[in-house]
Amino acid sequence: SVRARDARRRGSGDPARGQHLLRSDAIASELVAQAGIGRDELVLEIGAGLGRLTAPLARRARRVVVVEIDERFATRLRARFKRTSNVEVIHGDALEVELPSAAFRVVGNLPFGATTSILRRLLDDPEGPLAAADVLVEWNVARKRESPRPTNLVSLGWQPWWTFDLVRHLPASAFEPRPSVGAGFLAIRRRDPPLLG
């Protein structure tokens, strides 16, 4: 069977990019509630792992498309949610899979080592259909992104179109395998209107 300690490894046997799984169903449900998912929304979940966020997302959203890079986790997720009609599981890399063409939201526990790359794919195109993102990221990254004064060109490039709110801190003990630092739950929202036309 798949264990959380295997989260660091991809299905291909290559090291994964810092995937740390949530240990608590209760915390997962709280995070999904804090995200404020609507009944009519399409949610792309990145890094589902064992499905702790997937279950409460499925109870709230119209449709949940799960992207999981680890083949073993993807197989387990398909088995767990095979009778849940609004959940689709895709075994793939969030940096490579086709994103929805209709309006969608992202919820996920992003692999720490791929956080910036994934955020760039989601946020770099302000004309894209992404409506909002609620993501768990490494704590220092969360604090950097929330800072009102951009600390690098990446943040500066996003600031005219997106806001970043650090909603919650989760200690390292909330994850397995345990990371060296905790995580922050970031709520990313579109600016309306944007700072640049």
PDB file of C-alpha atoms in Angstrom:
ATOM      1  CA  SER A   1       0.000   0.000   0.000  1.00  0.00           C
ATOM      2  CA  VAL A   2       0.988   3.613  -0.443  1.00  0.00           C
ATOM      3  CA  ARG A   3       2.323   5.319   2.650  1.00  0.00           C
ATOM      4  CA  ALA A   4       2.760   8.991   3.347  1.00  0.00           C
ATOM      5  CA  ARG A   5       6.484   8.473   3.794  1.00  0.00           C
ATOM      6  CA  ASP A   6       6.599   7.561   0.112  1.00  0.00           C
ATOM      7  CA  ALA A   7       5.425  11.074  -0.775  1.00  0.00           C
ATOM      8  CA  ARG A   8       8.951  12.165  -1.593  1.00  0.00           C
ATOM      9  CA  ARG A   9       9.147   9.778  -4.498  1.00  0.00           C
ATOM     10  CA  ARG A  10       7.458   9.931  -7.877  1.00  0.00           C
ATOM     11  CA  GLY A  11       5.836   6.954  -9.480  1.00  0.00           C
ATOM     12  CA  SER A  12       8.783   6.862 -11.866  1.00  0.00           C
ATOM     13  CA  GLY A  13      11.181   6.359  -8.978  1.00  0.00           C
ATOM     14  CA  ASP A  14      12.698   9.840  -9.306  1.00  0.00           C
ATOM     15  CA  PRO A  15      12.750  12.032  -6.224  1.00  0.00           C
ATOM     16  CA  ALA A  16       9.637  14.182  -6.018  1.00  0.00           C
ATOM     17  CA  ARG A  17       9.871  17.873  -5.342  1.00  0.00           C
ATOM     18  CA  GLY A  18       9.197  18.153  -1.636  1.00  0.00           C
ATOM     19  CA  GLN A  19       5.684  16.738  -1.356  1.00  0.00           C
ATOM     20  CA  HIS A  20       4.463  16.663   2.253  1.00  0.00           C
ATOM     21  CA  LEU A  21       1.008  15.227   2.930  1.00  0.00           C
ATOM     22  CA  LEU A  22      -1.527  16.634   5.368  1.00  0.00           C
ATOM     23  CA  ARG A  23      -2.048  14.314   8.319  1.00  0.00           C
ATOM     24  CA  SER A  24      -5.471  15.556   9.480  1.00  0.00           C
ATOM     25  CA  ASP A  25      -8.861  15.236   7.791  1.00  0.00           C
ATOM     26  CA  ALA A  26     -10.209  17.881  10.168  1.00  0.00           C
ATOM     27  CA  ILE A  27      -7.594  20.445   9.117  1.00  0.00           C
ATOM     28  CA  ALA A  28      -8.215  19.621   5.461  1.00  0.00           C
ATOM     29  CA  SER A  29     -11.937  20.278   5.917  1.00  0.00           C
ATOM     30  CA  GLU A  30     -11.194  23.573   7.683  1.00  0.00           C
ATOM     31  CA  LEU A  31      -8.915  24.703   4.842  1.00  0.00           C
ATOM     32  CA  VAL A  32     -11.537  23.902   2.208  1.00  0.00           C
ATOM     33  CA  ALA A  33     -14.156  25.782   4.233  1.00  0.00           C
ATOM     34  CA  GLN A  34     -11.813  28.774   4.526  1.00  0.00           C
ATOM     35  CA  ALA A  35     -11.359  28.747   0.745  1.00  0.00           C
ATOM     36  CA  GLY A  36     -15.087  29.370   0.312  1.00  0.00           C
ATOM     37  CA  ILE A  37     -15.643  27.018  -2.625  1.00  0.00           C
ATOM     38  CA  GLY A  38     -19.008  27.512  -4.321  1.00  0.00           C
ATOM     39  CA  ARG A  39     -21.409  24.797  -5.463  1.00  0.00           C
ATOM     40  CA  ASP A  40     -21.091  25.824  -9.103  1.00  0.00           C
ATOM     41  CA  GLU A  41     -17.294  25.996  -9.250  1.00  0.00           C
ATOM     42  CA  LEU A  42     -14.710  23.919 -11.080  1.00  0.00           C
ATOM     43  CA  VAL A  43     -11.714  23.196  -8.850  1.00  0.00           C
ATOM     44  CA  LEU A  44      -8.313  22.004  -9.996  1.00  0.00           C
ATOM     45  CA  GLU A  45      -6.600  20.284  -7.078  1.00  0.00           C
ATOM     46  CA  ILE A  46      -2.818  20.058  -7.328  1.00  0.00           C
ATOM     47  CA  GLY A  47      -0.906  17.495  -5.296  1.00  0.00           C
ATOM     48  CA  ALA A  48      -3.785  15.500  -3.821  1.00  0.00           C
ATOM     49  CA  GLY A  49      -1.639  12.819  -2.194  1.00  0.00           C
ATOM     50  CA  LEU A  50      -4.017  10.607  -0.227  1.00  0.00           C
ATOM     51  CA  GLY A  51      -7.075  12.762  -0.898  1.00  0.00           C
ATOM     52  CA  ARG A  52      -7.529  14.608   2.390  1.00  0.00           C
ATOM     53  CA  LEU A  53      -8.458  17.845   0.589  1.00  0.00           C
ATOM     54  CA  THR A  54     -10.221  16.020  -2.249  1.00  0.00           C
ATOM     55  CA  ALA A  55     -13.017  14.641  -0.074  1.00  0.00           C
ATOM     56  CA  PRO A  56     -14.242  17.988   1.328  1.00  0.00           C
ATOM     57  CA  LEU A  57     -13.710  19.628  -2.066  1.00  0.00           C
ATOM     58  CA  ALA A  58     -15.981  17.019  -3.673  1.00  0.00           C
ATOM     59  CA  ARG A  59     -18.709  17.825  -1.148  1.00  0.00           C
ATOM     60  CA  ARG A  60     -18.598  21.536  -2.040  1.00  0.00           C
ATOM     61  CA  ALA A  61     -17.614  21.998  -5.677  1.00  0.00           C
ATOM     62  CA  ARG A  62     -19.482  21.199  -8.876  1.00  0.00           C
ATOM     63  CA  ARG A  63     -16.438  19.369 -10.229  1.00  0.00           C
ATOM     64  CA  VAL A  64     -12.971  18.545  -8.929  1.00  0.00           C
ATOM     65  CA  VAL A  65     -10.130  17.697 -11.301  1.00  0.00           C
ATOM     66  CA  VAL A  66      -7.244  16.194  -9.355  1.00  0.00           C
ATOM     67  CA  VAL A  67      -3.681  16.334 -10.677  1.00  0.00           C
ATOM     68  CA  GLU A  68      -1.312  13.961  -8.908  1.00  0.00           C
ATOM     69  CA  ILE A  69       2.256  13.379 -10.080  1.00  0.00           C
ATOM     70  CA  ASP A  70       2.820  10.151  -8.125  1.00  0.00           C
ATOM     71  CA  GLU A  71       1.341   7.221 -10.010  1.00  0.00           C
ATOM     72  CA  ARG A  72       0.745   5.196  -6.850  1.00  0.00           C
ATOM     73  CA  PHE A  73      -1.195   8.024  -5.223  1.00  0.00           C
ATOM     74  CA  ALA A  74      -3.167   8.591  -8.441  1.00  0.00           C
ATOM     75  CA  THR A  75      -4.152   4.916  -8.526  1.00  0.00           C
ATOM     76  CA  ARG A  76      -5.223   5.023  -4.914  1.00  0.00           C
ATOM     77  CA  LEU A  77      -7.204   8.224  -5.474  1.00  0.00           C
ATOM     78  CA  ARG A  78      -9.033   6.713  -8.446  1.00  0.00           C
ATOM     79  CA  ALA A  79     -10.046   3.756  -6.294  1.00  0.00           C
ATOM     80  CA  ARG A  80     -11.130   5.948  -3.387  1.00  0.00           C
ATOM     81  CA  PHE A  81     -13.247   8.300  -5.507  1.00  0.00           C
ATOM     82  CA  LYS A  82     -14.486   5.934  -8.218  1.00  0.00           C
ATOM     83  CA  ARG A  83     -18.067   6.326  -6.990  1.00  0.00           C
ATOM     84  CA  THR A  84     -17.787  10.102  -6.593  1.00  0.00           C
ATOM     85  CA  SER A  85     -19.162  11.347  -9.885  1.00  0.00           C
ATOM     86  CA  ASN A  86     -17.761  14.890  -9.680  1.00  0.00           C
ATOM     87  CA  VAL A  87     -14.115  13.853  -9.143  1.00  0.00           C
ATOM     88  CA  GLU A  88     -11.691  13.159 -11.986  1.00  0.00           C
ATOM     89  CA  VAL A  89      -8.138  12.024 -11.204  1.00  0.00           C
ATOM     90  CA  ILE A  90      -5.316  12.782 -13.639  1.00  0.00           C
ATOM     91  CA  HIS A  91      -1.881  11.243 -13.205  1.00  0.00           C
ATOM     92  CA  GLY A  92       0.402  14.000 -14.377  1.00  0.00           C
ATOM     93  CA  ASP A  93       2.624  16.955 -13.634  1.00  0.00           C
ATOM     94  CA  ALA A  94       0.868  20.246 -12.800  1.00  0.00           C
ATOM     95  CA  LEU A  95       3.532  21.988 -14.878  1.00  0.00           C
ATOM     96  CA  GLU A  96       2.560  20.021 -17.984  1.00  0.00           C
ATOM     97  CA  VAL A  97      -1.118  18.993 -17.867  1.00  0.00           C
ATOM     98  CA  GLU A  98      -3.637  21.022 -19.838  1.00  0.00           C
ATOM     99  CA  LEU A  99      -5.345  23.589 -17.658  1.00  0.00           C
ATOM    100  CA  PRO A 100      -9.127  24.091 -17.852  1.00  0.00           C
ATOM    101  CA  SER A 101     -10.303  26.502 -20.536  1.00  0.00           C
ATOM    102  CA  ALA A 102     -13.349  27.548 -18.490  1.00  0.00           C
ATOM    103  CA  ALA A 103     -13.187  29.580 -15.285  1.00  0.00           C
ATOM    104  CA  PHE A 104     -11.641  27.537 -12.496  1.00  0.00           C
ATOM    105  CA  ARG A 105     -10.136  27.738  -9.040  1.00  0.00           C
ATOM    106  CA  VAL A 106      -7.078  25.976  -7.684  1.00  0.00           C
ATOM    107  CA  VAL A 107      -6.808  24.350  -4.277  1.00  0.00           C
ATOM    108  CA  GLY A 108      -3.780  22.341  -3.334  1.00  0.00           C
ATOM    109  CA  ASN A 109      -0.934  21.325  -1.114  1.00  0.00           C
ATOM    110  CA  LEU A 110       1.862  22.320  -3.476  1.00  0.00           C
ATOM    111  CA  PRO A 111       5.136  20.369  -3.444  1.00  0.00           C
ATOM    112  CA  PHE A 112       7.563  22.706  -1.695  1.00  0.00           C
ATOM    113  CA  GLY A 113      10.248  22.254  -4.326  1.00  0.00           C
ATOM    114  CA  ALA A 114       7.923  23.171  -7.204  1.00  0.00           C
ATOM    115  CA  THR A 115       5.866  25.950  -5.624  1.00  0.00           C
ATOM    116  CA  THR A 116       7.219  28.910  -7.603  1.00  0.00           C
ATOM    117  CA  SER A 117       7.119  27.017 -10.909  1.00  0.00           C
ATOM    118  CA  ILE A 118       3.500  26.004 -10.339  1.00  0.00           C
ATOM    119  CA  LEU A 119       2.483  29.506  -9.268  1.00  0.00           C
ATOM    120  CA  ARG A 120       4.164  30.964 -12.335  1.00  0.00           C
ATOM    121  CA  ARG A 121       2.198  28.646 -14.583  1.00  0.00           C
ATOM    122  CA  LEU A 122      -1.040  29.666 -12.889  1.00  0.00           C
ATOM    123  CA  LEU A 123      -0.483  33.388 -12.388  1.00  0.00           C
ATOM    124  CA  ASP A 124       1.797  34.639 -15.159  1.00  0.00           C
ATOM    125  CA  ASP A 125      -1.070  35.048 -17.632  1.00  0.00           C
ATOM    126  CA  PRO A 126      -3.515  37.575 -16.159  1.00  0.00           C
ATOM    127  CA  GLU A 127      -5.859  36.971 -19.099  1.00  0.00           C
ATOM    128  CA  GLY A 128      -6.246  33.270 -18.246  1.00  0.00           C
ATOM    129  CA  PRO A 129      -9.375  31.648 -16.779  1.00  0.00           C
ATOM    130  CA  LEU A 130      -7.968  31.174 -13.261  1.00  0.00           C
ATOM    131  CA  ALA A 131     -10.331  32.903 -10.810  1.00  0.00           C
ATOM    132  CA  ALA A 132      -8.558  32.218  -7.493  1.00  0.00           C
ATOM    133  CA  ALA A 133      -6.111  29.894  -5.776  1.00  0.00           C
ATOM    134  CA  ASP A 134      -5.931  28.632  -2.201  1.00  0.00           C
ATOM    135  CA  VAL A 135      -2.682  26.770  -1.671  1.00  0.00           C
ATOM    136  CA  LEU A 136      -0.474  25.387   1.054  1.00  0.00           C
ATOM    137  CA  VAL A 137       3.127  26.443   0.498  1.00  0.00           C
ATOM    138  CA  GLU A 138       6.340  26.449   2.508  1.00  0.00           C
ATOM    139  CA  TRP A 139       6.099  29.029   5.318  1.00  0.00           C
ATOM    140  CA  ASN A 140       8.843  31.384   4.167  1.00  0.00           C
ATOM    141  CA  VAL A 141       7.423  31.407   0.642  1.00  0.00           C
ATOM    142  CA  ALA A 142       3.980  32.239   2.033  1.00  0.00           C
ATOM    143  CA  ARG A 143       5.363  35.169   4.028  1.00  0.00           C
ATOM    144  CA  LYS A 144       7.318  36.441   1.036  1.00  0.00           C
ATOM    145  CA  ARG A 145       4.303  36.295  -1.267  1.00  0.00           C
ATOM    146  CA  GLU A 146       2.050  38.077   1.214  1.00  0.00           C
ATOM    147  CA  SER A 147       4.460  40.953   1.734  1.00  0.00           C
ATOM    148  CA  PRO A 148       2.941  44.219   0.439  1.00  0.00           C
ATOM    149  CA  ARG A 149       6.363  45.233  -0.861  1.00  0.00           C
ATOM    150  CA  PRO A 150       7.528  42.881  -3.618  1.00  0.00           C
ATOM    151  CA  THR A 151      10.787  41.171  -2.728  1.00  0.00           C
ATOM    152  CA  ASN A 152      11.659  39.985  -6.228  1.00  0.00           C
ATOM    153  CA  LEU A 153      10.688  40.372  -9.872  1.00  0.00           C
ATOM    154  CA  VAL A 154       8.319  37.411  -9.726  1.00  0.00           C
ATOM    155  CA  SER A 155       6.244  39.047  -6.987  1.00  0.00           C
ATOM    156  CA  LEU A 156       6.434  42.400  -8.763  1.00  0.00           C
ATOM    157  CA  GLY A 157       5.071  40.817 -11.926  1.00  0.00           C
ATOM    158  CA  TRP A 158       2.051  39.360 -10.116  1.00  0.00           C
ATOM    159  CA  GLN A 159       1.157  42.316  -7.916  1.00  0.00           C
ATOM    160  CA  PRO A 160      -0.873  44.328 -10.464  1.00  0.00           C
ATOM    161  CA  TRP A 161      -3.333  41.455 -10.988  1.00  0.00           C
ATOM    162  CA  TRP A 162      -3.322  39.327  -7.832  1.00  0.00           C
ATOM    163  CA  THR A 163      -3.597  39.770  -4.073  1.00  0.00           C
ATOM    164  CA  PHE A 164      -1.990  37.354  -1.617  1.00  0.00           C
ATOM    165  CA  ASP A 165      -3.449  36.830   1.860  1.00  0.00           C
ATOM    166  CA  LEU A 166      -1.704  34.561   4.357  1.00  0.00           C
ATOM    167  CA  VAL A 167      -4.741  32.932   5.944  1.00  0.00           C
ATOM    168  CA  ARG A 168      -3.214  30.350   8.255  1.00  0.00           C
ATOM    169  CA  HIS A 169       0.014  28.838   9.548  1.00  0.00           C
ATOM    170  CA  LEU A 170       0.380  25.075   9.814  1.00  0.00           C
ATOM    171  CA  PRO A 171       3.253  23.616  11.861  1.00  0.00           C
ATOM    172  CA  ALA A 172       5.621  21.064  10.382  1.00  0.00           C
ATOM    173  CA  SER A 173       3.951  18.423  12.577  1.00  0.00           C
ATOM    174  CA  ALA A 174       0.794  18.760  10.444  1.00  0.00           C
ATOM    175  CA  PHE A 175       2.556  16.975   7.566  1.00  0.00           C
ATOM    176  CA  GLU A 176       4.048  13.594   6.780  1.00  0.00           C
ATOM    177  CA  PRO A 177       6.858  13.259   5.956  1.00  0.00           C
ATOM    178  CA  ARG A 178       7.577  16.129   8.308  1.00  0.00           C
ATOM    179  CA  PRO A 179       9.231  19.081   6.537  1.00  0.00           C
ATOM    180  CA  SER A 180      11.943  21.184   8.151  1.00  0.00           C
ATOM    181  CA  VAL A 181       9.554  24.153   8.411  1.00  0.00           C
ATOM    182  CA  GLY A 182       5.811  24.680   8.567  1.00  0.00           C
ATOM    183  CA  ALA A 183       3.498  25.866   5.837  1.00  0.00           C
ATOM    184  CA  GLY A 184       1.220  28.788   5.112  1.00  0.00           C
ATOM    185  CA  PHE A 185      -2.220  28.699   3.509  1.00  0.00           C
ATOM    186  CA  LEU A 186      -2.293  31.433   0.877  1.00  0.00           C
ATOM    187  CA  ALA A 187      -5.496  32.861  -0.558  1.00  0.00           C
ATOM    188  CA  ILE A 188      -4.722  34.331  -3.985  1.00  0.00           C
ATOM    189  CA  ARG A 189      -7.411  36.515  -5.516  1.00  0.00           C
ATOM    190  CA  ARG A 190      -7.791  38.607  -8.657  1.00  0.00           C
ATOM    191  CA  ARG A 191      -7.643  42.349  -8.189  1.00  0.00           C
ATOM    192  CA  ASP A 192     -10.818  44.046  -9.393  1.00  0.00           C
ATOM    193  CA  PRO A 193      -9.925  46.296 -11.010  1.00  0.00           C
ATOM    194  CA  PRO A 194      -6.276  45.417 -11.695  1.00  0.00           C
ATOM    195  CA  LEU A 195      -3.625  47.985 -10.877  1.00  0.00           C
ATOM    196  CA  LEU A 196      -2.587  48.001 -14.544  1.00  0.00           C
ATOM    197  CA  GLY A 197      -5.023  48.201 -17.444  1.00  0.00           C
TER     198      GLY A 197
END
